[in-house]
mmCIF file of C-alpha atoms in Angstrom:
data_model
loop_
_atom_site.group_PDB
_atom_site.id
_atom_site.type_symbol
_atom_site.label_atom_id
_atom_site.label_comp_id
_atom_site.label_asym_id
_atom_site.label_seq_id
_atom_site.Cartn_x
_atom_site.Cartn_y
_atom_site.Cartn_z
ATOM 1 C CA UNK A 1 -79.322 38.637 -7.539
ATOM 2 C CA UNK A 2 -79.650 42.153 -6.153
ATOM 3 C CA UNK A 3 -79.910 45.120 -8.481
ATOM 4 C CA UNK A 4 -81.183 47.740 -6.000
ATOM 5 C CA UNK A 5 -80.361 48.413 -2.353
ATOM 6 C CA UNK A 6 -81.686 51.095 -0.038
ATOM 7 C CA UNK A 7 -79.543 52.251 2.862
ATOM 8 C CA UNK A 8 -81.106 54.231 5.715
ATOM 9 C CA UNK A 9 -79.323 56.052 8.518
ATOM 10 C CA UNK A 10 -81.400 55.994 11.700
ATOM 11 C CA UNK A 11 -79.214 57.473 14.436
ATOM 12 C CA UNK A 12 -75.771 57.015 15.983
ATOM 13 C CA UNK A 13 -74.678 53.515 14.851
ATOM 14 C CA UNK A 14 -78.170 52.526 13.742
ATOM 15 C CA UNK A 15 -78.508 51.779 10.033
ATOM 16 C CA UNK A 16 -80.613 49.504 7.873
ATOM 17 C CA UNK A 17 -80.202 47.909 4.456
ATOM 18 C CA UNK A 18 -83.149 46.886 2.288
ATOM 19 C CA UNK A 19 -83.053 44.625 -0.758
ATOM 20 C CA UNK A 20 -85.815 42.605 -2.411
ATOM 21 C CA UNK A 21 -88.072 41.379 0.433
ATOM 22 C CA UNK A 22 -85.334 41.537 3.089
ATOM 23 C CA UNK A 23 -84.481 44.159 5.726
ATOM 24 C CA UNK A 24 -81.198 44.132 7.652
ATOM 25 C CA UNK A 25 -81.104 46.317 10.778
ATOM 26 C CA UNK A 26 -77.817 47.065 12.541
ATOM 27 C CA UNK A 27 -77.295 48.501 16.022
ATOM 28 C CA UNK A 28 -80.592 50.360 16.174
ATOM 29 C CA UNK A 29 -80.849 52.853 19.017
ATOM 30 C CA UNK A 30 -83.861 55.081 19.524
ATOM 31 C CA UNK A 31 -81.821 57.695 21.366
ATOM 32 C CA UNK A 32 -83.664 56.790 24.540
ATOM 33 C CA UNK A 33 -87.475 56.764 24.662
ATOM 34 C CA UNK A 34 -87.776 57.184 20.870
ATOM 35 C CA UNK A 35 -86.244 60.648 20.891
ATOM 36 C CA UNK A 36 -84.987 60.395 17.315
ATOM 37 C CA UNK A 37 -87.174 61.983 14.609
ATOM 38 C CA UNK A 38 -90.237 60.038 13.585
ATOM 39 C CA UNK A 39 -88.954 59.516 10.049
ATOM 40 C CA UNK A 40 -85.877 57.775 11.476
ATOM 41 C CA UNK A 41 -87.716 55.437 13.840
ATOM 42 C CA UNK A 42 -88.363 51.781 13.141
ATOM 43 C CA UNK A 43 -91.843 50.685 14.160
ATOM 44 C CA UNK A 44 -93.941 47.543 13.628
ATOM 45 C CA UNK A 45 -95.455 49.289 10.590
ATOM 46 C CA UNK A 46 -91.966 49.788 9.161
ATOM 47 C CA UNK A 47 -91.415 46.033 9.210
ATOM 48 C CA UNK A 48 -94.701 44.896 7.647
ATOM 49 C CA UNK A 49 -93.649 44.912 3.967
ATOM 50 C CA UNK A 50 -90.683 42.562 4.450
ATOM 51 C CA UNK A 51 -90.663 38.800 4.250
ATOM 52 C CA UNK A 52 -87.333 38.538 6.066
ATOM 53 C CA UNK A 53 -86.166 40.817 8.883
ATOM 54 C CA UNK A 54 -82.788 40.355 10.561
ATOM 55 C CA UNK A 55 -81.590 42.473 13.485
ATOM 56 C CA UNK A 56 -77.851 42.617 14.237
ATOM 57 C CA UNK A 57 -76.371 43.889 17.501
ATOM 58 C CA UNK A 58 -72.574 44.155 17.619
ATOM 59 C CA UNK A 59 -72.265 44.623 21.376
ATOM 60 C CA UNK A 60 -74.180 45.474 24.502
ATOM 61 C CA UNK A 61 -73.221 49.153 24.823
ATOM 62 C CA UNK A 62 -76.240 51.273 25.696
ATOM 63 C CA UNK A 63 -76.008 53.307 22.474
ATOM 64 C CA UNK A 64 -75.643 50.160 20.348
ATOM 65 C CA UNK A 65 -78.151 47.803 21.947
ATOM 66 C CA UNK A 66 -81.660 49.132 22.503
ATOM 67 C CA UNK A 67 -84.088 46.669 24.166
ATOM 68 C CA UNK A 68 -86.889 48.161 22.077
ATOM 69 C CA UNK A 69 -85.778 45.952 19.180
ATOM 70 C CA UNK A 70 -87.132 42.880 20.972
ATOM 71 C CA UNK A 71 -90.601 44.439 21.162
ATOM 72 C CA UNK A 72 -90.825 44.237 17.378
ATOM 73 C CA UNK A 73 -91.012 40.457 17.621
ATOM 74 C CA UNK A 74 -94.580 40.734 18.913
ATOM 75 C CA UNK A 75 -95.621 42.029 15.511
ATOM 76 C CA UNK A 76 -93.259 40.299 13.095
ATOM 77 C CA UNK A 77 -91.214 37.123 12.838
ATOM 78 C CA UNK A 78 -87.699 38.496 13.288
ATOM 79 C CA UNK A 79 -84.357 36.779 13.671
ATOM 80 C CA UNK A 80 -81.828 38.445 15.971
ATOM 81 C CA UNK A 81 -78.076 37.954 15.587
ATOM 82 C CA UNK A 82 -76.105 39.363 18.504
ATOM 83 C CA UNK A 83 -72.774 39.445 20.254
ATOM 84 C CA UNK A 84 -72.413 37.158 23.273
ATOM 85 C CA UNK A 85 -72.544 40.148 25.669
ATOM 86 C CA UNK A 86 -76.136 40.929 24.598
ATOM 87 C CA UNK A 87 -78.962 39.280 26.514
ATOM 88 C CA UNK A 88 -80.652 36.395 24.719
ATOM 89 C CA UNK A 89 -84.316 36.565 23.849
ATOM 90 C CA UNK A 90 -86.552 34.376 21.636
ATOM 91 C CA UNK A 91 -85.323 33.953 18.058
ATOM 92 C CA UNK A 92 -81.841 35.127 19.045
ATOM 93 C CA UNK A 93 -78.561 33.615 17.891
ATOM 94 C CA UNK A 94 -75.419 34.724 19.739
ATOM 95 C CA UNK A 95 -72.136 34.776 17.841
ATOM 96 C CA UNK A 96 -68.511 35.164 18.793
ATOM 97 C CA UNK A 97 -65.499 35.933 16.632
ATOM 98 C CA UNK A 98 -64.635 33.120 14.239
ATOM 99 C CA UNK A 99 -68.173 31.788 13.867
ATOM 100 C CA UNK A 100 -70.338 31.789 10.737
ATOM 101 C CA UNK A 101 -74.097 31.517 10.402
ATOM 102 C CA UNK A 102 -76.366 30.946 7.399
ATOM 103 C CA UNK A 103 -79.531 33.048 7.236
ATOM 104 C CA UNK A 104 -81.820 31.395 4.753
ATOM 105 C CA UNK A 105 -80.382 30.540 1.371
ATOM 106 C CA UNK A 106 -78.921 33.922 0.477
ATOM 107 C CA UNK A 107 -76.987 35.300 3.448
ATOM 108 C CA UNK A 108 -73.956 34.016 5.327
ATOM 109 C CA UNK A 109 -72.808 35.985 8.390
ATOM 110 C CA UNK A 110 -69.252 35.861 9.712
ATOM 111 C CA UNK A 111 -68.236 37.337 13.066
ATOM 112 C CA UNK A 112 -64.856 39.050 13.457
ATOM 113 C CA UNK A 113 -63.055 40.368 16.536
ATOM 114 C CA UNK A 114 -63.406 43.933 17.719
ATOM 115 C CA UNK A 115 -60.809 46.160 19.314
ATOM 116 C CA UNK A 116 -63.539 47.094 21.793
ATOM 117 C CA UNK A 117 -66.567 45.167 23.036
ATOM 118 C CA UNK A 118 -68.382 42.542 21.020
ATOM 119 C CA UNK A 119 -67.833 41.670 17.369
ATOM 120 C CA UNK A 120 -67.923 42.996 13.832
ATOM 121 C CA UNK A 121 -70.273 41.464 11.255
ATOM 122 C CA UNK A 122 -69.466 40.578 7.657
ATOM 123 C CA UNK A 123 -72.433 39.498 5.547
ATOM 124 C CA UNK A 124 -72.006 37.748 2.225
ATOM 125 C CA UNK A 125 -75.150 37.892 0.084
ATOM 126 C CA UNK A 126 -75.718 35.639 -2.942
ATOM 127 C CA UNK A 127 -72.072 34.545 -2.765
ATOM 128 C CA UNK A 128 -70.931 37.843 -4.268
ATOM 129 C CA UNK A 129 -71.852 40.957 -2.294
ATOM 130 C CA UNK A 130 -70.381 41.794 1.096
ATOM 131 C CA UNK A 131 -71.664 44.192 3.741
ATOM 132 C CA UNK A 132 -69.405 44.965 6.698
ATOM 133 C CA UNK A 133 -70.520 46.474 9.974
ATOM 134 C CA UNK A 134 -67.567 47.294 12.191
ATOM 135 C CA UNK A 135 -69.579 47.815 15.355
ATOM 136 C CA UNK A 136 -66.938 49.393 17.585
ATOM 137 C CA UNK A 137 -63.953 47.933 15.750
ATOM 138 C CA UNK A 138 -61.547 50.837 15.280
ATOM 139 C CA UNK A 139 -58.012 51.975 15.913
ATOM 140 C CA UNK A 140 -58.738 53.149 19.438
ATOM 141 C CA UNK A 141 -55.994 55.363 20.766
ATOM 142 C CA UNK A 142 -55.831 58.974 21.904
ATOM 143 C CA UNK A 143 -52.810 60.571 20.248
ATOM 144 C CA UNK A 144 -52.601 63.373 22.799
ATOM 145 C CA UNK A 145 -52.838 61.205 25.921
ATOM 146 C CA UNK A 146 -51.995 57.565 25.076
ATOM 147 C CA UNK A 147 -48.466 56.366 25.690
ATOM 148 C CA UNK A 148 -46.209 55.268 22.840
ATOM 149 C CA UNK A 149 -46.657 51.636 23.897
ATOM 150 C CA UNK A 150 -50.449 51.983 24.024
ATOM 151 C CA UNK A 151 -50.517 53.447 20.539
ATOM 152 C CA UNK A 152 -48.199 50.739 19.223
ATOM 153 C CA UNK A 153 -50.241 47.937 20.791
ATOM 154 C CA UNK A 154 -53.510 49.391 19.507
ATOM 155 C CA UNK A 155 -52.066 49.618 16.004
ATOM 156 C CA UNK A 156 -50.827 46.016 16.088
ATOM 157 C CA UNK A 157 -54.161 44.674 17.302
ATOM 158 C CA UNK A 158 -56.076 46.654 14.703
ATOM 159 C CA UNK A 159 -53.816 45.635 11.821
ATOM 160 C CA UNK A 160 -54.060 41.963 12.766
ATOM 161 C CA UNK A 161 -57.866 42.118 12.511
ATOM 162 C CA UNK A 162 -57.805 43.991 9.195
ATOM 163 C CA UNK A 163 -55.388 41.427 7.790
ATOM 164 C CA UNK A 164 -57.951 38.658 8.338
ATOM 165 C CA UNK A 165 -60.858 40.478 6.697
ATOM 166 C CA UNK A 166 -61.767 39.559 3.092
ATOM 167 C CA UNK A 167 -60.702 42.330 0.740
ATOM 168 C CA UNK A 168 -62.921 41.707 -2.273
ATOM 169 C CA UNK A 169 -66.497 42.636 -3.198
ATOM 170 C CA UNK A 170 -67.171 44.836 -0.170
ATOM 171 C CA UNK A 171 -70.129 46.878 -1.300
ATOM 172 C CA UNK A 172 -70.924 48.637 1.984
ATOM 173 C CA UNK A 173 -68.896 49.303 5.103
ATOM 174 C CA UNK A 174 -70.322 50.956 8.229
ATOM 175 C CA UNK A 175 -67.570 52.290 10.460
ATOM 176 C CA UNK A 176 -67.291 54.511 13.601
ATOM 177 C CA UNK A 177 -65.886 58.019 13.277
ATOM 178 C CA UNK A 178 -65.399 59.399 16.785
ATOM 179 C CA UNK A 179 -63.938 62.893 17.158
ATOM 180 C CA UNK A 180 -63.593 62.355 20.926
ATOM 181 C CA UNK A 181 -60.320 60.581 20.135
ATOM 182 C CA UNK A 182 -58.813 63.978 19.443
ATOM 183 C CA UNK A 183 -55.885 64.427 17.071
ATOM 184 C CA UNK A 184 -55.957 61.969 14.140
ATOM 185 C CA UNK A 185 -59.294 60.504 15.237
ATOM 186 C CA UNK A 186 -59.962 59.455 11.641
ATOM 187 C CA UNK A 187 -56.824 57.350 11.168
ATOM 188 C CA UNK A 188 -58.566 53.992 11.741
ATOM 189 C CA UNK A 189 -61.252 54.778 9.169
ATOM 190 C CA UNK A 190 -58.653 55.936 6.651
ATOM 191 C CA UNK A 191 -56.626 52.784 7.176
ATOM 192 C CA UNK A 192 -59.713 50.627 6.709
ATOM 193 C CA UNK A 193 -60.589 52.357 3.437
ATOM 194 C CA UNK A 194 -57.041 52.163 2.080
ATOM 195 C CA UNK A 195 -56.692 48.449 2.815
ATOM 196 C CA UNK A 196 -60.228 47.119 2.226
ATOM 197 C CA UNK A 197 -61.408 49.546 -0.497
ATOM 198 C CA UNK A 198 -65.171 49.229 0.017
ATOM 199 C CA UNK A 199 -67.340 50.544 -2.804
ATOM 200 C CA UNK A 200 -69.332 52.650 -0.312
ATOM 201 C CA UNK A 201 -68.171 53.724 3.152
ATOM 202 C CA UNK A 202 -70.653 55.022 5.744
ATOM 203 C CA UNK A 203 -69.341 56.838 8.843
ATOM 204 C CA UNK A 204 -71.458 56.183 11.936
ATOM 205 C CA UNK A 205 -71.359 56.861 15.671
ATOM 206 C CA UNK A 206 -70.106 60.393 15.093
ATOM 207 C CA UNK A 207 -72.217 61.805 17.951
ATOM 208 C CA UNK A 208 -73.998 64.540 15.988
ATOM 209 C CA UNK A 209 -70.719 65.944 14.635
ATOM 210 C CA UNK A 210 -72.051 66.506 11.128
ATOM 211 C CA UNK A 211 -69.020 68.635 10.307
ATOM 212 C CA UNK A 212 -66.574 65.751 10.553
ATOM 213 C CA UNK A 213 -68.720 63.506 8.354
ATOM 214 C CA UNK A 214 -68.997 66.189 5.685
ATOM 215 C CA UNK A 215 -65.239 66.823 5.770
ATOM 216 C CA UNK A 216 -64.416 63.123 5.743
ATOM 217 C CA UNK A 217 -66.633 62.546 2.710
ATOM 218 C CA UNK A 218 -64.933 65.405 0.873
ATOM 219 C CA UNK A 219 -61.409 64.304 1.746
ATOM 220 C CA UNK A 220 -61.632 60.531 1.336
ATOM 221 C CA UNK A 221 -64.046 59.862 -1.508
ATOM 222 C CA UNK A 222 -62.046 58.445 -4.411
ATOM 223 C CA UNK A 223 -62.528 56.541 -7.644
ATOM 224 C CA UNK A 224 -62.605 53.292 -5.651
ATOM 225 C CA UNK A 225 -64.589 54.348 -2.562
ATOM 226 C CA UNK A 226 -67.510 56.742 -2.189
ATOM 227 C CA UNK A 227 -68.069 58.035 1.333
ATOM 228 C CA UNK A 228 -71.795 58.465 1.969
ATOM 229 C CA UNK A 229 -72.224 61.469 4.303
ATOM 230 C CA UNK A 230 -75.354 60.551 6.252
ATOM 231 C CA UNK A 231 -75.910 63.172 8.926
ATOM 232 C CA UNK A 232 -79.691 63.474 9.162
ATOM 233 C CA UNK A 233 -81.567 60.662 10.895
ATOM 234 C CA UNK A 234 -83.978 59.141 8.412
ATOM 235 C CA UNK A 235 -81.863 59.917 5.328
ATOM 236 C CA UNK A 236 -81.893 57.251 2.606
ATOM 237 C CA UNK A 237 -79.587 56.504 -0.319
ATOM 238 C CA UNK A 238 -80.537 54.118 -3.114
ATOM 239 C CA UNK A 239 -77.800 52.030 -4.738
ATOM 240 C CA UNK A 240 -78.626 50.720 -8.210
ATOM 241 C CA UNK A 241 -76.620 48.307 -10.288
ATOM 242 C CA UNK A 242 -75.700 49.617 -13.725
ATOM 243 C CA UNK A 243 -73.472 47.558 -16.019
ATOM 244 C CA UNK A 244 -72.583 45.358 -13.061
ATOM 245 C CA UNK A 245 -71.577 48.241 -10.763
ATOM 246 C CA UNK A 246 -73.601 49.761 -7.929
ATOM 247 C CA UNK A 247 -74.029 53.535 -8.133
ATOM 248 C CA UNK A 248 -75.596 55.904 -5.599
ATOM 249 C CA UNK A 249 -78.481 57.523 -7.422
ATOM 250 C CA UNK A 250 -79.263 60.298 -4.932
ATOM 251 C CA UNK A 251 -75.972 61.104 -3.209
ATOM 252 C CA UNK A 252 -76.211 64.728 -4.350
ATOM 253 C CA UNK A 253 -79.340 65.086 -2.222
ATOM 254 C CA UNK A 254 -77.399 63.890 0.818
ATOM 255 C CA UNK A 255 -74.636 66.366 0.128
ATOM 256 C CA UNK A 256 -77.140 69.174 -0.207
ATOM 257 C CA UNK A 257 -78.698 68.268 3.155
ATOM 258 C CA UNK A 258 -75.247 68.303 4.734
ATOM 259 C CA UNK A 259 -74.779 71.968 3.850
ATOM 260 C CA UNK A 260 -77.951 73.049 5.616
#
């Protein structure tokens, strides 16, 4: 069973989760030609220490799917789990909503619908710990320009997906926070937190708007959910289990970085 997890923010929607000898990589994007800082990049050397490496791609959007991830396979045995709109390469398993997939003896992946392209991933590890990556699942409407019907339909679709998601033992949730939606852009994230109550919530895909991540962390961290305000590519938080509960041991460091 896991007692320590490291979470790294790479860039945009790209994050990774490390535990024991396993590395989970979600939606890695190099920013185009490896333009993200060196400390945030994943390279063949990054992958060497791990026995198991799994790469997840929620959809084929250009800032979600980076073909560079398939170059890693030349240096390491990697298994890729992708949405059906992502091109298939060796060692790749495509999933659509409603399917489940076992990865070794410890991880079961379930695919859920998105309100945008592709799918959302829910990983269950050791039959007790869940990690959710929303991909581009969100309450997508633009309060200032969408019609009343469009807003109503978006809300209905979003609520129907949330209703089907398991609501227990969600340790980590990665979720888009996109200020381009304008007024009330955060409403989907707030609704997810209030209904699913993840232990840790990580805003992603915020397009370099560090200010909204900092504000969101301040406003929506509670006794049940801690919002981890990753804003710097390459930042890492370590989660350690104490008395059966995971705690973030260096969240203060993240918060300090956010003020710079």
